[in-house]
Coordinates of C-alpha atoms in Angstrom, one line a residue:
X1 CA -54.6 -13.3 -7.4
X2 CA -51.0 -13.7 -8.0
X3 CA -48.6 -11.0 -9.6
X4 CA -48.3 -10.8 -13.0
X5 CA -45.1 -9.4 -15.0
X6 CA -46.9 -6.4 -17.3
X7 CA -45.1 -5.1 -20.5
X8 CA -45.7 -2.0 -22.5
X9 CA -46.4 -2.3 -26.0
X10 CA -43.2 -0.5 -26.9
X11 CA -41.1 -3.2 -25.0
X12 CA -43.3 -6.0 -26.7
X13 CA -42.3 -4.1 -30.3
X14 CA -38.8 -3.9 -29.5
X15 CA -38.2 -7.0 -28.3
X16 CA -34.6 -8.6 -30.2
X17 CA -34.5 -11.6 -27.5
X18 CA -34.3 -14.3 -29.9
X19 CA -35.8 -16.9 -27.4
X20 CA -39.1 -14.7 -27.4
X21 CA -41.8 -14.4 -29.8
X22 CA -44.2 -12.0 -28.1
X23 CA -47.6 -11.6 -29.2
X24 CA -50.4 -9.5 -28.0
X25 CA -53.6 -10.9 -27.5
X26 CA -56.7 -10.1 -25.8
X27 CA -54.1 -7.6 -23.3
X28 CA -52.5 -10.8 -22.7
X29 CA -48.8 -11.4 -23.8
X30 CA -47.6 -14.6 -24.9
X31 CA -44.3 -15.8 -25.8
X32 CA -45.0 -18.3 -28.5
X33 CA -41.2 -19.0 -29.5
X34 CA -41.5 -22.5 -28.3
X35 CA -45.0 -23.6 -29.7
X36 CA -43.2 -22.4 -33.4
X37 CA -42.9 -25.4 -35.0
X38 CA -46.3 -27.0 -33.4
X39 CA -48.7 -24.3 -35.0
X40 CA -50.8 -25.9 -37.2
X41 CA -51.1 -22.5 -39.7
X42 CA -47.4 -22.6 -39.8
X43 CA -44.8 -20.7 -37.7
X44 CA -45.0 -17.8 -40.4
X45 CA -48.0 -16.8 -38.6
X46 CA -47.2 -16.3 -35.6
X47 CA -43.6 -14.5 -37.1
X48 CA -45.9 -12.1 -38.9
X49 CA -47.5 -11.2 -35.6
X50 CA -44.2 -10.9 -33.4
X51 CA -44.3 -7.9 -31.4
X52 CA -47.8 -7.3 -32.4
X53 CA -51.3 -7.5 -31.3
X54 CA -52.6 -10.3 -33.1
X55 CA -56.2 -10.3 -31.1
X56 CA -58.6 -9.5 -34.4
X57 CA -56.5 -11.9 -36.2
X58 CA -56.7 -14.6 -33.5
X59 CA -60.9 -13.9 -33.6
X60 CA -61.3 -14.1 -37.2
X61 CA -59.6 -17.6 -37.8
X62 CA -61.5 -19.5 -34.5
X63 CA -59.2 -21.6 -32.3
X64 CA -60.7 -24.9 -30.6
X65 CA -60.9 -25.0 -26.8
X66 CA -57.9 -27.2 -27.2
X67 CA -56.1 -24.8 -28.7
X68 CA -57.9 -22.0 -26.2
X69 CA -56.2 -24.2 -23.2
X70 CA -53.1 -24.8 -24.8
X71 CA -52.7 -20.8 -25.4
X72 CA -52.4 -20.1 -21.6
X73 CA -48.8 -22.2 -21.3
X74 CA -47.7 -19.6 -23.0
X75 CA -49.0 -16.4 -21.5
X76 CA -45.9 -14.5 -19.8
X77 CA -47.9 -11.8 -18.7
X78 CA -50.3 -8.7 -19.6
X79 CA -50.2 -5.1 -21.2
X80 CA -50.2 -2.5 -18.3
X81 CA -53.2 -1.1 -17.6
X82 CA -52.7 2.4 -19.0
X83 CA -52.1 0.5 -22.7
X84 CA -54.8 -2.3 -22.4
X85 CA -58.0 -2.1 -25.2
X86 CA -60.0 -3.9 -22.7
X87 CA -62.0 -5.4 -26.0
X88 CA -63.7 -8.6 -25.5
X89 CA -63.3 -11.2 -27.9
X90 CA -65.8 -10.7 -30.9
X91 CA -69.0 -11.8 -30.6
X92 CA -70.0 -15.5 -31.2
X93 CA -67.5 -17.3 -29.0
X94 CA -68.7 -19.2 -27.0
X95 CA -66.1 -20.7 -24.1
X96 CA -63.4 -20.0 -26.9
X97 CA -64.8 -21.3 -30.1
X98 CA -66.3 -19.1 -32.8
X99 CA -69.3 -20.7 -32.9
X100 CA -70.4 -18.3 -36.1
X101 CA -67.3 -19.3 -38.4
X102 CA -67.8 -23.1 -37.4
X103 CA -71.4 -22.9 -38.3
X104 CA -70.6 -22.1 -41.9
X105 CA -68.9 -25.0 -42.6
X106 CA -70.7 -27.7 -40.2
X107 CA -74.5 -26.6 -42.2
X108 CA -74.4 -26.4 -45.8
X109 CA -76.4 -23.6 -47.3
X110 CA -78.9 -23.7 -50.2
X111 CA -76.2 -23.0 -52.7
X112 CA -75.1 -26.1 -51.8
X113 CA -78.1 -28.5 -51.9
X114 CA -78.7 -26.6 -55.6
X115 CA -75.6 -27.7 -56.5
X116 CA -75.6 -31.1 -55.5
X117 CA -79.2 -31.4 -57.2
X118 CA -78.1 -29.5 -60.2
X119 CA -75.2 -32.5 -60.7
X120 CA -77.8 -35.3 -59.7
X121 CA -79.8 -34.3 -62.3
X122 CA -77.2 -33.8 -65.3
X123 CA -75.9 -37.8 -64.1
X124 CA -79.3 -39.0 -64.2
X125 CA -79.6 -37.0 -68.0
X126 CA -76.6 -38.2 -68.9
X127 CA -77.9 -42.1 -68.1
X128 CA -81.2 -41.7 -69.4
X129 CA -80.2 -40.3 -73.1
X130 CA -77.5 -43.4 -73.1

């Protein structure tokens, strides 16, 4: 296994380099500074996370294996051990992809379907009295 560079979280939080956007995620660091204006949640994200870890942040939106891959360009290095969480990424991701926030929008509920029949019904009224 090759020889990582490792970064304390202090260094991460006082970073001034201009050139470097460091984020925290998963004891991973990434410098994101060139992947700024490609973020499709806009640059202002990542900016909000600089020197930060962004890992519950990262799970809670979901990110596509694309973007999954696309994340390790950017990885610089890791936290050292003494200041790594060693949490997992949260639980329904499956080879990267929240399969639990995906599933809420892919399969309507039954709010749904009553609302689509409720609006059937008030057309077909609305044709029937006329």
């Amino acid at each position: 296994m090759a020889e990582q560079t490792t970064f304390t979280r202090s260094e991460i939080e006082k970073n001034n380099d201009k050139d470097k956007v460091l984020i925290i995620l998963h004891d991973k660091v990434f410098n994101v500074h060139r992947f700024l204006n490609e973020h499709p949640g806009g640059e202002e994200v990542l900016l909000d996370h600089k020197g930060k870890d962004g890992s519950e942040d990262f799970d809670d939106v979901g990110h596509s294996k694309d973007a999954m891959e696309l994340m390790k360009t950017y990885q610089v290095g890791v936290l050292v051990e003494s200041e790594r969480s060693n949490k997992p990424p949260k639980k329904g991701w499956v080879a990267g992809y929240n399969t639990k926030q995906s599933e809420k929008y892919v399969q309507p509920g039954v709010p749904f379907y009553l609302l689509i029949g409720g609006i059937a019904l008030v057309v077909a009224l609305f044709f029937y009295a006329y």
